[in-house]
C-alpha positions as a printed NumPy array, in Angstrom:
array([[-17.597,  30.903,   3.109],
       [-14.438,  29.922,   4.993],
       [-13.176,  27.321,   7.436],
       [-13.109,  29.023,  10.833],
       [-11.708,  26.349,  13.16 ],
       [-10.588,  22.746,  13.499],
       [-11.287,  20.951,  16.767],
       [-10.293,  17.452,  17.852],
       [-11.591,  15.402,  20.768],
       [ -9.883,  12.207,  21.879],
       [-12.016,   9.455,  23.368],
       [-10.688,   6.341,  25.109],
       [-12.542,   3.226,  26.193],
       [-11.205,   0.387,  28.299],
       [-12.112,  -3.028,  26.894],
       [-13.202,  -5.693,  29.374],
       [-12.719,  -8.396,  28.331],
       [ -9.855,  -7.471,  25.985],
       [-10.565,  -7.615,  22.254],
       [ -8.553, -10.291,  20.416],
       [ -8.116,  -8.716,  16.99 ],
       [ -6.675, -10.684,  14.083],
       [ -4.208,  -7.889,  13.302],
       [ -2.896,  -7.352,  16.848],
       [  0.089,  -9.257,  18.259],
       [ -1.493,  -9.083,  21.738],
       [ -5.118,  -8.638,  22.883],
       [ -6.338,  -5.055,  22.755],
       [ -7.272,  -3.674,  26.196],
       [ -8.042,  -0.09 ,  25.183],
       [ -9.471,   1.611,  22.129],
       [ -8.973,   5.263,  21.24 ],
       [-10.651,   7.392,  18.601],
       [-10.45 ,  11.023,  17.579],
       [-13.524,  13.066,  16.696],
       [-12.721,  15.89 ,  14.281],
       [-14.992,  18.933,  14.058],
       [-14.46 ,  21.451,  11.265],
       [-16.477,  24.676,  11.608],
       [-17.262,  27.151,   8.874],
       [-17.579,  30.907,   9.253],
       [-21.378,  30.636,   9.475],
       [-21.188,  28.13 ,  12.36 ],
       [-21.978,  24.972,  10.374],
       [-20.022,  21.935,  11.593],
       [-18.712,  18.87 ,   9.801],
       [-17.726,  15.703,  11.657],
       [-15.472,  12.719,  11.096],
       [-13.715,  10.138,  13.232],
       [-10.244,   8.68 ,  13.042],
       [ -7.779,   6.667,  15.069],
       [ -5.352,   7.968,  17.659],
       [ -2.709,   8.94 ,  15.1  ],
       [ -4.184,  12.216,  13.837],
       [ -1.666,  14.806,  12.696],
       [ -1.031,  17.983,  14.694],
       [ -4.336,  19.823,  15.118],
       [ -2.793,  23.274,  15.469],
       [ -0.854,  22.827,  12.232],
       [ -3.939,  21.658,  10.351],
       [ -5.976,  24.546,  11.705],
       [ -3.31 ,  27.05 ,  10.708],
       [ -3.286,  25.687,   7.168],
       [ -7.035,  25.33 ,   6.719],
       [ -8.519,  28.39 ,   8.424],
       [ -9.589,  30.819,   5.723],
       [ -9.909,  28.149,   3.021],
       [-13.261,  27.793,   1.292],
       [-14.408,  24.289,   2.369],
       [-16.066,  23.829,  -1.01 ],
       [-12.577,  23.863,  -2.566],
       [-12.067,  20.247,  -1.547],
       [ -9.117,  19.873,  -3.896],
       [ -7.27 ,  22.571,  -1.939],
       [ -8.106,  20.844,   1.343],
       [ -6.72 ,  17.594,  -0.008],
       [ -3.506,  19.21 ,  -1.242],
       [ -2.915,  20.789,   2.17 ],
       [ -3.589,  17.467,   3.934],
       [ -1.087,  15.763,   1.644],
       [  1.646,  18.184,   2.723],
       [  1.003,  17.263,   6.355],
       [  0.776,  13.533,   5.66 ],
       [  4.262,  13.464,   4.143],
       [  5.828,  14.767,   7.355],
       [  4.034,  12.391,   9.703],
       [  0.626,  11.922,  11.19 ],
       [ -2.628,  11.146,   9.438],
       [ -4.75 ,  14.185,   8.546],
       [ -7.394,  12.404,   6.51 ],
       [-10.13 ,  12.517,   9.147],
       [ -9.959,  16.286,   8.698],
       [-10.598,  15.943,   4.97 ],
       [-13.589,  13.721,   5.698],
       [-14.931,  16.278,   8.163],
       [-14.641,  18.955,   5.466],
       [-16.642,  16.786,   3.068],
       [-19.278,  16.324,   5.782],
       [-19.304,  20.093,   6.277],
       [-19.814,  20.697,   2.547],
       [-22.648,  18.182,   2.489],
       [-24.364,  19.993,   5.346],
       [-23.857,  23.39 ,   3.712],
       [-25.424,  22.128,   0.489],
       [-28.01 ,  19.938,   2.235],
       [-26.804,  17.055,   0.068],
       [-25.509,  13.623,   1.178],
       [-21.763,  13.254,   0.623],
       [-22.265,  10.047,  -1.348],
       [-24.213,  12.098,  -3.882],
       [-21.537,  14.803,  -3.995],
       [-19.018,  12.078,  -4.801],
       [-21.07 ,  10.938,  -7.783],
       [-22.994,   8.078,  -6.2  ],
       [-25.725,   6.714,  -8.439],
       [-27.41 ,   4.191,  -6.158],
       [-29.089,   4.578,  -2.8  ],
       [-28.655,   0.865,  -2.064],
       [-25.392,  -1.09 ,  -2.152],
       [-24.449,  -4.667,  -1.432],
       [-22.672,  -4.942,   1.913],
       [-20.625,  -7.681,   3.566],
       [-19.829,  -8.597,   7.148],
       [-16.188,  -8.456,   8.22 ],
       [-14.765, -10.534,  11.049],
       [-12.255,  -8.957,  13.392],
       [-12.337, -10.808,  16.697],
       [-10.418, -14.067,  16.961],
       [-12.696, -16.966,  17.882],
       [-12.555, -20.731,  17.597],
       [-13.402, -22.23 ,  14.165],
       [-16.681, -23.659,  15.431],
       [-17.727, -20.247,  16.738],
       [-16.741, -18.578,  13.466],
       [-18.935, -21.052,  11.576],
       [-21.819, -20.505,  14.009],
       [-21.59 , -16.74 ,  13.616],
       [-21.49 , -17.103,   9.839],
       [-24.725, -19.057,   9.872],
       [-26.253, -16.459,  12.187],
       [-25.27 , -13.687,   9.791],
       [-26.591, -15.629,   6.827],
       [-29.914, -16.169,   8.554],
       [-30.099, -12.432,   9.284],
       [-29.839, -11.675,   5.553],
       [-26.093, -11.096,   5.118],
       [-24.859, -12.612,   1.877],
       [-21.081, -12.18 ,   2.145],
       [-18.471, -12.528,   4.89 ],
       [-14.797, -11.586,   5.059],
       [-12.582, -13.724,   7.297],
       [ -9.271, -12.385,   8.583],
       [ -6.223, -14.638,   8.832],
       [ -3.884, -14.492,  11.793],
       [ -2.162, -17.822,  12.456],
       [  1.497, -18.623,  11.861],
       [  0.539, -21.435,   9.498],
       [ -1.861, -20.298,   6.781],
       [ -3.169, -23.868,   6.471],
       [ -4.8  , -23.524,   9.893],
       [ -6.626, -20.398,   8.718],
       [ -7.699, -22.133,   5.516],
       [ -9.201, -24.846,   7.712],
       [-11.363, -22.15 ,   9.352],
       [-12.61 , -21.05 ,   5.934],
       [-13.324, -24.661,   5.073],
       [-15.402, -25.05 ,   8.222],
       [-17.358, -21.887,   7.448],
       [-17.924, -22.99 ,   3.851],
       [-19.26 , -26.322,   5.096],
       [-21.63 , -24.512,   7.45 ],
       [-23.067, -22.008,   4.955],
       [-22.7  , -23.972,   1.73 ],
       [-23.172, -21.827,  -1.353],
       [-25.525, -19.371,   0.359],
       [-22.741, -16.846,   1.138],
       [-19.77 , -15.357,  -0.667],
       [-16.606, -15.737,   1.419],
       [-13.609, -13.425,   1.226],
       [-10.255, -13.581,   3.002],
       [ -7.999, -10.834,   4.351],
       [ -4.52 , -12.279,   4.823],
       [ -3.407,  -9.229,   6.864],
       [  0.031,  -9.202,   5.234],
       [ -0.075,  -5.649,   3.898],
       [  0.876,  -3.86 ,   7.118],
       [  1.74 ,  -4.41 ,  10.768],
       [  0.78 ,  -2.94 ,  14.089],
       [  3.62 ,  -1.149,  15.944],
       [  6.168,  -3.645,  17.268],
       [  4.77 ,  -6.643,  15.377],
       [  7.758,  -8.476,  13.85 ],
       [  6.059, -11.759,  13.02 ],
       [  7.199, -13.218,   9.681],
       [  5.182, -12.211,   6.643],
       [  4.342, -14.201,   3.532],
       [  6.482, -14.42 ,   0.443],
       [  5.101, -14.853,  -3.083],
       [  5.293, -18.654,  -2.967],
       [  3.306, -18.796,   0.281],
       [  0.684, -16.398,  -1.057],
       [  0.321, -18.484,  -4.231],
       [ -0.114, -21.741,  -2.297],
       [ -2.726, -20.166,  -0.053],
       [ -4.582, -18.679,  -3.025],
       [ -4.726, -22.078,  -4.695],
       [ -6.171, -23.659,  -1.56 ],
       [ -8.77 , -20.903,  -1.215],
       [ -9.774, -21.248,  -4.852],
       [-10.958, -24.747,  -4.093],
       [-13.275, -23.254,  -1.455],
       [-14.698, -20.747,  -3.954],
       [-13.333, -17.731,  -2.066],
       [-14.365, -14.523,  -3.816],
       [-11.158, -12.585,  -3.14 ],
       [ -7.858, -12.768,  -1.255],
       [ -6.916,  -9.408,   0.238],
       [ -3.422,  -8.215,   1.18 ],
       [ -1.545, -11.482,   0.526],
       [  1.822,  -9.674,   0.465],
       [  3.534,  -6.798,   2.302],
       [  2.555,  -3.419,   0.855],
       [  6.161,  -2.643,  -0.062],
       [  6.673,  -5.96 ,  -1.914]])
């Protein structure tokens, strides 16, 4: 059993109206995604999706063709050599795992050692909306059975974002766990807005503790 080919397909969708994401410096008017298809020598296909920054397909195919897809550690090592030099090859690794699952007729979660067929899930906000709308959506999610919600920060003053969490907490009471993503760990290309320092992160964490926030994610730059 060998990997026979690696194919990528780029899809693009215009967004109307534009999507106001918490992590974008300007509204997003277009979304792109790459579908990766890894084929084995018997014609079985594995699929995965990634963003628009996938590493060079021809290079990945040259490295992976002939490799036994069941040797996932080899696939990972080869992807790591590409990742170091630029581009993100990890959708290819995921497609190989999907391929292996199909070859073995076994869900990938089970191949990875999963022990439960049911897991707790949480909703994650992405679109920027007014505080009142965020609270309304939280209640709607709660009423639909969701028991946890992650809220992404985006404003120049973290106190304004904390006020949004406070409004959501007032709306849902103790019926939902609330989490916060401060979005300080990384930046979109060209985004030079100031990021938090340790003192700012600590002050924000203290304020969120009073609102019984379950976790604070990415409160500092990844390189700090």
